[in-house]
């Protein structure tokens, strides 16, 4: 029995030395600290290997953004760009993917076309045409939340053809990029170009599937609810897309399901309450966007 | 040596406890910056940021949040699970798009990564990455984001103020 006591004492010493090694542990923490960790760690390693890493998604998103900017002019309106970044970044924290490799960043594009684009990793572009269709901050928040939804659901990554994914995810040849030879590097760059082409074809030309758009609307409802913005503003915004001016047509109208179908899908998620926009919101929305035309 | 049945059970227990102690889960940060809060909510007190490659010990988990300790960053608090990986994050040396030597931390790089972007940009010099670099500089602090919501009369879930 004395031997058993000694062994228990040894176990306690081992446990406490580990707990104190991190400088913060205490015996009270031991119960919750020890039990679940080992199986969870093994599981997360396995899952991580299946997915694109945040860095890979970021590299892909930047390449898509650079391609998008070949045909879209950016707005240099600092006040407006800052405002959509504050609003967008405030919302993104409430999404299911709140932090990406380099964060969420928003940029206004100067175009009457009513449209918005989200790149994997969190670069989001919105046209002046779409911003000017919104009536208040709540509706603008709804638009940004929909785009954040596409990023959080990783719809861009899904748009890449399956046969390219092996190269994009797992890499070509060597274990470390520094060990890639010039031929392998060219192959990887070529794979990046092909993946951008898949994204361009889906996001800019054809649009996501209807189901994918409904998913982004549902994700937007989640983000708006958690952040405290009225989800009804999303319905109002979609409803106003029924009346897109002629100059704005071709963008969202071409790539998204009909507004009435989107509203029908949102029916069960949105309560349909009336909402009010605070005086502070109304004023900052007006001041920030006053220079856009 | 002859041990009683009870004694063997105690020994097994001791070995299991010791093994669990040694294997306390560790992880590394796989995004450039991961915010740390004093409890698992974005509206909680912001304590600081972990950076890419920082090693952490995992203390507990709750709804997509992980309680971590980082000796390197001198931080203890809650961060999001998605910012962490149990895969290896390694130092990588290379050249940036302008040809200057860089040493950066990166996931032991397979697939798309900074060196691949450099190659892609060399092949496509017409692409405008400067706008993207400028966009990425526009990061607003948690305090400012929270003030923006509260000033506008917006009340997020978990906001106790």
Tab-separated table of C-alpha atoms in Angstrom:
chain	number	residue	atom	x	y	z
A	1	UNK	CA	0.000	0.000	0.000
A	2	UNK	CA	2.895	2.272	0.737
A	3	UNK	CA	4.094	1.589	-2.807
A	4	UNK	CA	0.694	2.652	-4.181
A	5	UNK	CA	0.844	5.923	-2.252
A	6	UNK	CA	4.292	6.581	-3.624
A	7	UNK	CA	3.089	6.006	-7.185
A	8	UNK	CA	0.146	8.350	-6.708
A	9	UNK	CA	2.503	10.952	-5.300
A	10	UNK	CA	4.755	10.499	-8.360
A	11	UNK	CA	1.775	10.964	-10.673
A	12	UNK	CA	0.824	14.181	-8.882
A	13	UNK	CA	4.370	15.486	-9.194
A	14	UNK	CA	4.366	14.736	-12.937
A	15	UNK	CA	1.015	16.390	-13.386
A	16	UNK	CA	1.786	19.489	-11.414
A	17	UNK	CA	5.218	19.968	-12.997
A	18	UNK	CA	3.523	19.954	-16.389
A	19	UNK	CA	0.810	22.288	-15.213
A	20	UNK	CA	3.272	24.771	-13.777
A	21	UNK	CA	5.597	24.559	-16.755
A	22	UNK	CA	3.288	26.858	-18.712
A	23	UNK	CA	3.278	29.308	-15.864
A	24	UNK	CA	-0.480	29.436	-15.478
A	25	UNK	CA	-1.772	25.991	-14.670
A	26	UNK	CA	-3.246	24.950	-11.393
A	27	UNK	CA	-4.422	21.710	-9.930
A	28	UNK	CA	-7.993	22.933	-10.283
A	29	UNK	CA	-7.511	23.113	-14.051
A	30	UNK	CA	-6.215	19.600	-14.366
A	31	UNK	CA	-9.526	17.832	-14.774
A	32	UNK	CA	-10.653	19.809	-17.817
A	33	UNK	CA	-7.133	20.124	-19.145
A	34	UNK	CA	-6.227	16.482	-19.438
A	35	UNK	CA	-9.230	14.446	-20.405
A	36	UNK	CA	-10.240	15.492	-23.943
A	37	UNK	CA	-7.013	16.714	-25.489
A	38	UNK	CA	-5.367	13.663	-27.025
A	39	UNK	CA	-8.138	12.330	-29.297
A	40	UNK	CA	-9.061	15.880	-30.400
A	41	UNK	CA	-5.468	16.637	-31.435
A	42	UNK	CA	-5.269	13.528	-33.578
A	43	UNK	CA	-8.578	14.346	-35.205
A	44	UNK	CA	-7.610	17.932	-36.034
A	45	UNK	CA	-4.371	16.858	-37.715
A	46	UNK	CA	-6.294	14.520	-39.987
A	47	UNK	CA	-8.848	17.156	-40.879
A	48	UNK	CA	-6.235	19.852	-41.461
A	49	UNK	CA	-4.541	17.755	-44.097
A	50	UNK	CA	-7.713	17.473	-46.136
A	51	UNK	CA	-8.313	21.212	-46.290
A	52	UNK	CA	-6.630	24.045	-48.076
A	53	UNK	CA	-4.574	25.962	-45.519
A	54	UNK	CA	-5.428	29.608	-44.782
A	55	UNK	CA	-2.195	30.641	-46.528
A	56	UNK	CA	-3.067	28.719	-49.695
A	57	UNK	CA	-6.556	30.223	-49.710
A	58	UNK	CA	-5.039	33.679	-49.243
A	59	UNK	CA	-2.628	33.214	-52.170
A	60	UNK	CA	-5.500	32.046	-54.368
A	61	UNK	CA	-7.720	34.948	-53.264
A	62	UNK	CA	-5.041	37.528	-54.048
A	63	UNK	CA	-4.512	36.038	-57.505
A	64	UNK	CA	-8.265	36.239	-58.142
A	65	UNK	CA	-8.368	39.835	-56.829
A	66	UNK	CA	-5.473	40.856	-59.090
A	67	UNK	CA	-7.331	39.341	-62.062
A	68	UNK	CA	-10.586	41.101	-61.131
A	69	UNK	CA	-8.778	44.445	-61.019
A	70	UNK	CA	-7.708	43.986	-64.639
A	71	UNK	CA	-11.272	44.802	-65.652
A	72	UNK	CA	-12.504	46.899	-62.691
A	73	UNK	CA	-11.352	50.342	-61.579
A	74	UNK	CA	-10.961	50.964	-57.840
A	75	UNK	CA	-12.476	53.958	-56.079
A	76	UNK	CA	-9.936	56.061	-54.173
A	77	UNK	CA	-12.602	57.654	-51.951
A	78	UNK	CA	-10.826	57.205	-48.605
A	79	UNK	CA	-13.805	58.111	-46.444
A	80	UNK	CA	-16.120	55.653	-48.170
A	81	UNK	CA	-13.520	52.874	-48.281
A	82	UNK	CA	-12.770	53.326	-44.578
A	83	UNK	CA	-16.460	53.191	-43.715
A	84	UNK	CA	-17.105	49.932	-45.568
A	85	UNK	CA	-13.988	48.463	-43.953
A	86	UNK	CA	-15.167	49.357	-40.448
A	87	UNK	CA	-18.667	48.031	-41.158
A	88	UNK	CA	-17.401	44.929	-42.985
A	89	UNK	CA	-14.698	44.036	-40.470
A	90	UNK	CA	-17.135	44.581	-37.575
A	91	UNK	CA	-19.494	42.068	-39.232
A	92	UNK	CA	-16.899	39.508	-40.343
A	93	UNK	CA	-15.945	38.822	-36.716
A	94	UNK	CA	-19.387	37.283	-36.240
A	95	UNK	CA	-19.133	34.895	-39.209
A	96	UNK	CA	-18.274	31.209	-38.969
A	97	UNK	CA	-14.816	32.103	-40.331
A	98	UNK	CA	-14.024	35.212	-38.295
A	99	UNK	CA	-10.274	35.276	-38.848
A	100	UNK	CA	-8.520	34.411	-42.096
A	101	UNK	CA	-4.817	34.354	-42.976
A	102	UNK	CA	-4.628	38.127	-43.492
A	103	UNK	CA	-8.105	39.235	-42.423
A	104	UNK	CA	-11.136	40.655	-44.205
A	105	UNK	CA	-10.590	43.760	-46.322
A	106	UNK	CA	-13.080	45.695	-48.428
A	107	UNK	CA	-12.593	47.833	-51.534
A	108	UNK	CA	-15.066	49.931	-53.517
A	109	UNK	CA	-14.994	49.537	-57.314
A	110	UNK	CA	-16.036	52.460	-59.494
A	111	UNK	CA	-18.747	51.020	-61.663
A	112	UNK	CA	-22.464	51.621	-62.227
A	113	UNK	CA	-22.899	47.838	-62.529
A	114	UNK	CA	-24.677	46.506	-59.438
A	115	UNK	CA	-22.268	43.858	-58.198
A	116	UNK	CA	-19.962	42.561	-55.471
A	117	UNK	CA	-17.219	39.933	-55.476
A	118	UNK	CA	-15.585	38.002	-52.684
A	119	UNK	CA	-12.212	36.328	-53.023
A	120	UNK	CA	-11.150	33.317	-50.935
A	121	UNK	CA	-9.420	34.507	-47.771
A	122	UNK	CA	-11.516	37.641	-47.341
A	123	UNK	CA	-10.786	40.283	-49.997
A	124	UNK	CA	-14.221	41.714	-50.828
A	125	UNK	CA	-15.048	44.160	-53.630
A	126	UNK	CA	-18.288	46.112	-53.980
A	127	UNK	CA	-19.305	48.457	-56.795
A	128	UNK	CA	-20.530	52.021	-56.354
A	129	UNK	CA	-23.616	50.887	-58.305
A	130	UNK	CA	-24.533	48.424	-55.546
A	131	UNK	CA	-23.639	50.761	-52.667
A	132	UNK	CA	-25.835	53.493	-54.140
A	133	UNK	CA	-28.771	51.080	-54.292
A	134	UNK	CA	-28.699	50.670	-50.519
A	135	UNK	CA	-30.909	53.022	-48.499
A	136	UNK	CA	-29.170	52.838	-45.153
A	137	UNK	CA	-26.354	51.240	-43.144
A	138	UNK	CA	-28.481	48.188	-42.319
A	139	UNK	CA	-28.962	47.351	-45.997
A	140	UNK	CA	-25.271	47.920	-46.721
A	141	UNK	CA	-24.463	45.623	-43.781
A	142	UNK	CA	-26.738	42.987	-45.328
A	143	UNK	CA	-24.888	43.171	-48.667
A	144	UNK	CA	-21.482	42.878	-46.987
A	145	UNK	CA	-22.749	40.026	-44.775
A	146	UNK	CA	-23.787	38.093	-47.909
A	147	UNK	CA	-20.266	38.461	-49.352
A	148	UNK	CA	-18.697	37.525	-45.998
A	149	UNK	CA	-20.980	34.467	-46.130
A	150	UNK	CA	-19.380	33.361	-49.416
A	151	UNK	CA	-15.909	33.660	-47.833
A	152	UNK	CA	-16.892	31.927	-44.593
A	153	UNK	CA	-18.564	29.058	-46.475
A	154	UNK	CA	-15.459	28.871	-48.687
A	155	UNK	CA	-17.523	28.920	-51.868
A	156	UNK	CA	-14.558	30.152	-53.920
A	157	UNK	CA	-12.496	27.121	-52.972
A	158	UNK	CA	-15.407	24.868	-53.960
A	159	UNK	CA	-15.501	26.526	-57.393
A	160	UNK	CA	-12.110	25.135	-58.333
A	161	UNK	CA	-12.324	22.072	-60.504
A	162	UNK	CA	-11.643	18.916	-58.578
A	163	UNK	CA	-8.791	17.758	-60.806
A	164	UNK	CA	-6.836	20.912	-59.998
A	165	UNK	CA	-7.326	20.635	-56.266
A	166	UNK	CA	-4.651	18.030	-55.704
A	167	UNK	CA	-1.967	20.388	-56.972
A	168	UNK	CA	-3.397	23.384	-55.166
A	169	UNK	CA	-3.894	21.675	-51.830
A	170	UNK	CA	-1.159	19.131	-51.551
A	171	UNK	CA	1.440	20.833	-53.662
A	172	UNK	CA	3.700	19.649	-56.368
A	173	UNK	CA	6.628	17.397	-55.654
A	174	UNK	CA	8.661	18.501	-52.696
A	175	UNK	CA	7.664	18.933	-49.089
A	176	UNK	CA	8.848	22.520	-48.782
A	177	UNK	CA	8.382	25.366	-51.207
A	178	UNK	CA	12.005	26.380	-50.857
A	179	UNK	CA	12.917	22.996	-52.263
A	180	UNK	CA	10.757	23.414	-55.361
A	181	UNK	CA	12.831	23.434	-58.533
A	182	UNK	CA	12.128	26.006	-61.218
A	183	UNK	CA	10.067	23.537	-63.273
A	184	UNK	CA	7.955	22.642	-60.253
A	185	UNK	CA	7.533	26.326	-59.415
A	186	UNK	CA	6.312	27.011	-62.957
A	187	UNK	CA	3.917	24.090	-62.632
A	188	UNK	CA	2.578	25.497	-59.342
A	189	UNK	CA	2.171	28.977	-60.897
A	190	UNK	CA	0.366	27.400	-63.829
A	191	UNK	CA	-1.950	25.587	-61.414
A	192	UNK	CA	-2.635	28.930	-59.705
A	193	UNK	CA	-3.499	30.506	-63.076
A	194	UNK	CA	-5.914	27.671	-63.895
A	195	UNK	CA	-7.565	27.941	-60.469
A	196	UNK	CA	-8.023	31.710	-60.959
A	197	UNK	CA	-9.604	30.942	-64.304
A	198	UNK	CA	-12.098	28.601	-62.556
A	199	UNK	CA	-12.907	31.326	-60.020
A	200	UNK	CA	-13.328	34.013	-62.679
A	201	UNK	CA	-15.611	31.777	-64.697
A	202	UNK	CA	-17.823	31.065	-61.675
A	203	UNK	CA	-17.802	34.316	-59.736
A	204	UNK	CA	-17.707	36.876	-62.560
A	205	UNK	CA	-19.178	35.133	-65.585
A	206	UNK	CA	-21.632	32.374	-64.689
A	207	UNK	CA	-22.320	32.996	-61.016
A	208	UNK	CA	-22.500	30.445	-58.202
A	209	UNK	CA	-25.266	27.858	-58.201
A	210	UNK	CA	-28.625	28.911	-56.803
A	211	UNK	CA	-28.058	26.744	-53.742
A	212	UNK	CA	-24.723	28.410	-53.105
A	213	UNK	CA	-26.376	31.847	-53.186
A	214	UNK	CA	-29.086	30.697	-50.785
A	215	UNK	CA	-26.344	29.423	-48.470
A	216	UNK	CA	-24.649	32.843	-48.560
A	217	UNK	CA	-27.992	34.513	-47.757
A	218	UNK	CA	-28.473	32.149	-44.799
A	219	UNK	CA	-24.908	32.823	-43.629
A	220	UNK	CA	-25.642	36.557	-43.907
A	221	UNK	CA	-28.658	36.119	-41.624
A	222	UNK	CA	-26.386	34.416	-39.074
A	223	UNK	CA	-23.795	37.198	-39.230
A	224	UNK	CA	-26.395	39.986	-39.006
A	225	UNK	CA	-28.173	38.319	-36.088
A	226	UNK	CA	-24.994	37.788	-34.081
A	227	UNK	CA	-23.779	41.314	-34.819
A	228	UNK	CA	-27.116	42.890	-33.890
A	229	UNK	CA	-28.160	44.199	-37.332
A	230	UNK	CA	-31.752	43.612	-38.514
A	231	UNK	CA	-32.015	40.640	-40.868
A	232	UNK	CA	-35.058	42.248	-42.457
A	233	UNK	CA	-32.650	44.662	-44.166
A	234	UNK	CA	-31.380	41.745	-46.254
A	235	UNK	CA	-34.903	41.085	-47.514
A	236	UNK	CA	-35.410	44.791	-48.239
A	237	UNK	CA	-32.128	44.914	-50.131
A	238	UNK	CA	-32.936	41.857	-52.235
A	239	UNK	CA	-36.393	43.267	-52.937
A	240	UNK	CA	-34.890	46.470	-54.270
A	241	UNK	CA	-32.801	44.426	-56.720
A	242	UNK	CA	-36.052	43.961	-58.615
A	243	UNK	CA	-35.685	47.554	-59.682
A	244	UNK	CA	-32.067	47.727	-60.795
A	245	UNK	CA	-31.528	50.662	-63.150
A	246	UNK	CA	-30.540	49.842	-66.735
A	247	UNK	CA	-26.893	50.853	-66.182
A	248	UNK	CA	-26.584	48.423	-63.316
A	249	UNK	CA	-27.911	45.350	-65.058
A	250	UNK	CA	-25.673	42.485	-66.094
A	251	UNK	CA	-23.895	41.975	-62.779
A	252	UNK	CA	-25.937	40.595	-59.908
A	253	UNK	CA	-28.995	40.105	-62.121
A	254	UNK	CA	-26.997	37.756	-64.336
A	255	UNK	CA	-25.217	35.788	-61.621
A	256	UNK	CA	-27.806	35.512	-58.821
A	257	UNK	CA	-31.179	33.761	-58.507
A	258	UNK	CA	-34.294	35.923	-59.026
A	259	UNK	CA	-34.902	38.228	-56.012
A	260	UNK	CA	-38.318	36.689	-55.290
A	261	UNK	CA	-36.785	33.208	-55.079
A	262	UNK	CA	-34.139	34.459	-52.650
A	263	UNK	CA	-36.778	36.119	-50.481
A	264	UNK	CA	-38.848	32.923	-50.498
A	265	UNK	CA	-35.815	31.008	-49.226
A	266	UNK	CA	-35.206	33.572	-46.491
A	267	UNK	CA	-38.815	33.424	-45.350
A	268	UNK	CA	-38.211	30.920	-42.552
A	269	UNK	CA	-35.055	32.685	-41.332
A	270	UNK	CA	-36.215	36.280	-41.119
A	271	UNK	CA	-38.944	37.326	-38.711
A	272	UNK	CA	-40.178	40.266	-40.755
A	273	UNK	CA	-40.130	42.792	-37.928
A	274	UNK	CA	-39.918	46.484	-38.678
A	275	UNK	CA	-36.641	48.111	-37.753
A	276	UNK	CA	-35.329	51.578	-37.245
A	277	UNK	CA	-31.994	53.075	-38.168
A	278	UNK	CA	-30.416	55.159	-35.407
A	279	UNK	CA	-29.563	58.807	-35.969
A	280	UNK	CA	-25.844	58.054	-35.599
A	281	UNK	CA	-26.051	55.324	-38.234
A	282	UNK	CA	-27.977	57.534	-40.658
A	283	UNK	CA	-25.505	60.382	-40.286
A	284	UNK	CA	-22.304	58.350	-40.638
A	285	UNK	CA	-23.756	56.492	-43.651
A	286	UNK	CA	-24.633	59.799	-45.333
A	287	UNK	CA	-21.296	61.486	-44.580
A	288	UNK	CA	-19.130	58.517	-45.550
A	289	UNK	CA	-20.804	57.840	-48.861
A	290	UNK	CA	-21.487	61.456	-49.893
A	291	UNK	CA	-18.602	61.476	-52.374
A	292	UNK	CA	-19.709	58.384	-54.314
A	293	UNK	CA	-21.461	58.804	-57.621
B	1	UNK	CA	7.979	-8.940	-8.036
B	2	UNK	CA	4.420	-9.942	-7.309
B	3	UNK	CA	1.905	-7.118	-7.382
B	4	UNK	CA	-1.681	-7.473	-6.169
B	5	UNK	CA	-4.531	-6.845	-8.631
B	6	UNK	CA	-5.294	-3.509	-6.929
B	7	UNK	CA	-1.678	-2.496	-7.166
B	8	UNK	CA	-1.641	-3.189	-10.912
B	9	UNK	CA	-4.712	-0.991	-11.372
B	10	UNK	CA	-2.982	1.841	-9.540
B	11	UNK	CA	0.093	1.471	-11.729
B	12	UNK	CA	-1.974	1.554	-14.927
B	13	UNK	CA	-3.740	4.676	-13.676
B	14	UNK	CA	-0.413	6.309	-12.854
B	15	UNK	CA	0.975	5.528	-16.312
B	16	UNK	CA	-2.147	6.861	-18.034
B	17	UNK	CA	-2.098	10.082	-16.027
B	18	UNK	CA	1.600	10.587	-16.664
B	19	UNK	CA	1.156	9.987	-20.404
B	20	UNK	CA	-1.742	12.447	-20.623
B	21	UNK	CA	0.348	14.978	-18.771
B	22	UNK	CA	3.274	14.725	-21.185
B	23	UNK	CA	0.953	14.870	-24.214
B	24	UNK	CA	-0.887	18.092	-23.274
B	25	UNK	CA	-1.903	19.414	-26.675
B	26	UNK	CA	0.198	22.022	-28.392
B	27	UNK	CA	-0.613	23.954	-31.559
B	28	UNK	CA	0.784	26.708	-33.749
B	29	UNK	CA	-0.764	29.857	-35.177
B	30	UNK	CA	-1.434	29.429	-38.910
B	31	UNK	CA	-2.684	32.936	-39.716
B	32	UNK	CA	-0.754	36.220	-39.630
B	33	UNK	CA	-2.529	37.509	-36.552
B	34	UNK	CA	-4.873	35.763	-34.124
B	35	UNK	CA	-6.710	37.895	-31.565
B	36	UNK	CA	-6.766	36.778	-27.940
B	37	UNK	CA	-9.576	37.722	-25.539
B	38	UNK	CA	-10.183	37.255	-21.834
B	39	UNK	CA	-13.197	35.053	-22.488
B	40	UNK	CA	-14.590	33.307	-25.590
B	41	UNK	CA	-16.372	36.217	-27.309
B	42	UNK	CA	-15.297	38.953	-29.730
B	43	UNK	CA	-16.975	41.444	-27.432
B	44	UNK	CA	-14.762	40.321	-24.535
B	45	UNK	CA	-11.711	42.252	-23.399
B	46	UNK	CA	-9.026	42.149	-26.101
B	47	UNK	CA	-5.709	41.009	-24.613
B	48	UNK	CA	-3.360	40.987	-27.584
B	49	UNK	CA	-2.396	39.140	-30.736
B	50	UNK	CA	-0.562	35.941	-31.470
B	51	UNK	CA	1.360	35.922	-34.733
B	52	UNK	CA	2.040	33.319	-37.416
B	53	UNK	CA	4.136	30.457	-36.097
B	54	UNK	CA	3.626	31.219	-32.377
B	55	UNK	CA	3.485	28.034	-30.336
B	56	UNK	CA	0.679	27.639	-27.822
B	57	UNK	CA	-0.457	25.097	-25.257
B	58	UNK	CA	-4.144	24.276	-25.399
B	59	UNK	CA	-5.906	24.430	-22.028
B	60	UNK	CA	-9.551	23.988	-22.999
B	61	UNK	CA	-12.078	24.370	-25.808
B	62	UNK	CA	-15.555	25.895	-26.084
B	63	UNK	CA	-17.739	26.432	-29.167
B	64	UNK	CA	-14.952	26.992	-31.683
B	65	UNK	CA	-12.807	28.873	-29.184
B	66	UNK	CA	-9.615	27.579	-27.615
B	67	UNK	CA	-8.085	28.700	-24.334
B	68	UNK	CA	-4.350	28.930	-24.912
B	69	UNK	CA	-1.137	29.920	-23.247
B	70	UNK	CA	1.784	31.281	-25.236
B	71	UNK	CA	5.056	31.784	-23.430
B	72	UNK	CA	6.522	33.484	-26.541
B	73	UNK	CA	3.773	36.084	-26.725
B	74	UNK	CA	3.267	36.206	-22.936
B	75	UNK	CA	-0.451	35.720	-23.453
B	76	UNK	CA	-3.084	33.560	-21.859
B	77	UNK	CA	-6.628	33.751	-23.127
B	78	UNK	CA	-9.147	32.666	-25.724
B	79	UNK	CA	-8.566	32.564	-29.473
B	80	UNK	CA	-10.474	30.968	-32.360
B	81	UNK	CA	-9.767	27.369	-33.208
B	82	UNK	CA	-9.487	28.128	-36.930
B	83	UNK	CA	-6.370	30.234	-36.398
B	84	UNK	CA	-4.482	27.264	-34.980
B	85	UNK	CA	-3.067	24.127	-36.519
B	86	UNK	CA	-1.453	21.016	-35.181
B	87	UNK	CA	0.532	20.755	-38.436
B	88	UNK	CA	4.069	22.095	-38.469
B	89	UNK	CA	4.642	25.781	-39.153
B	90	UNK	CA	8.227	26.345	-40.261
B	91	UNK	CA	10.571	29.147	-41.139
B	92	UNK	CA	10.998	29.654	-44.845
B	93	UNK	CA	13.595	31.794	-46.557
B	94	UNK	CA	13.107	33.164	-50.020
B	95	UNK	CA	12.804	36.240	-52.168
B	96	UNK	CA	9.800	38.511	-52.363
B	97	UNK	CA	8.271	39.767	-55.614
B	98	UNK	CA	10.753	42.642	-55.746
B	99	UNK	CA	13.650	40.207	-55.545
B	100	UNK	CA	14.711	41.118	-52.006
B	101	UNK	CA	15.614	38.324	-49.609
B	102	UNK	CA	13.044	37.592	-46.966
B	103	UNK	CA	12.754	35.203	-44.095
B	104	UNK	CA	9.194	34.553	-43.243
B	105	UNK	CA	7.266	32.099	-41.219
B	106	UNK	CA	4.996	29.910	-43.216
B	107	UNK	CA	3.311	26.579	-43.118
B	108	UNK	CA	5.870	24.058	-44.318
B	109	UNK	CA	4.921	25.153	-47.755
B	110	UNK	CA	3.136	22.895	-50.131
B	111	UNK	CA	0.793	24.166	-52.784
B	112	UNK	CA	0.003	27.857	-53.183
B	113	UNK	CA	2.299	30.038	-51.112
B	114	UNK	CA	4.330	33.224	-51.292
B	115	UNK	CA	7.094	31.780	-53.547
B	116	UNK	CA	4.425	30.489	-55.936
B	117	UNK	CA	2.809	33.956	-55.982
B	118	UNK	CA	6.208	35.472	-56.810
B	119	UNK	CA	6.587	33.107	-59.758
B	120	UNK	CA	2.998	33.852	-60.886
B	121	UNK	CA	3.629	37.595	-60.709
B	122	UNK	CA	6.824	37.322	-62.708
B	123	UNK	CA	4.898	35.520	-65.420
B	124	UNK	CA	2.014	38.046	-65.260
B	125	UNK	CA	3.659	41.454	-64.683
B	126	UNK	CA	0.503	43.285	-65.799
B	127	UNK	CA	-1.388	42.203	-62.652
B	128	UNK	CA	-1.994	44.907	-60.062
B	129	UNK	CA	-1.059	43.520	-56.662
B	130	UNK	CA	-0.343	46.989	-55.231
B	131	UNK	CA	-4.062	47.626	-54.675
B	132	UNK	CA	-4.344	44.345	-52.760
B	133	UNK	CA	-1.321	45.209	-50.596
B	134	UNK	CA	-2.926	48.581	-49.802
B	135	UNK	CA	-6.240	46.891	-48.948
B	136	UNK	CA	-4.498	44.568	-46.487
B	137	UNK	CA	-3.009	47.504	-44.592
B	138	UNK	CA	-6.523	48.618	-43.678
B	139	UNK	CA	-7.050	46.674	-40.460
B	140	UNK	CA	-9.250	48.261	-37.824
B	141	UNK	CA	-8.754	47.519	-34.132
B	142	UNK	CA	-11.289	45.548	-32.095
B	143	UNK	CA	-11.832	48.575	-29.875
B	144	UNK	CA	-12.752	50.756	-32.847
B	145	UNK	CA	-15.041	48.074	-34.298
B	146	UNK	CA	-16.837	47.642	-30.973
B	147	UNK	CA	-17.175	51.414	-30.555
B	148	UNK	CA	-18.602	51.649	-34.084
B	149	UNK	CA	-21.325	49.113	-33.269
B	150	UNK	CA	-22.177	50.604	-29.866
B	151	UNK	CA	-22.212	54.199	-31.139
B	152	UNK	CA	-24.668	53.136	-33.836
B	153	UNK	CA	-26.979	51.548	-31.252
B	154	UNK	CA	-26.114	48.042	-32.487
B	155	UNK	CA	-26.031	45.392	-29.770
B	156	UNK	CA	-24.134	42.232	-30.714
B	157	UNK	CA	-24.716	38.907	-28.984
B	158	UNK	CA	-22.448	38.595	-25.977
B	159	UNK	CA	-22.045	42.353	-25.527
B	160	UNK	CA	-22.206	43.048	-21.831
B	161	UNK	CA	-21.579	46.791	-21.998
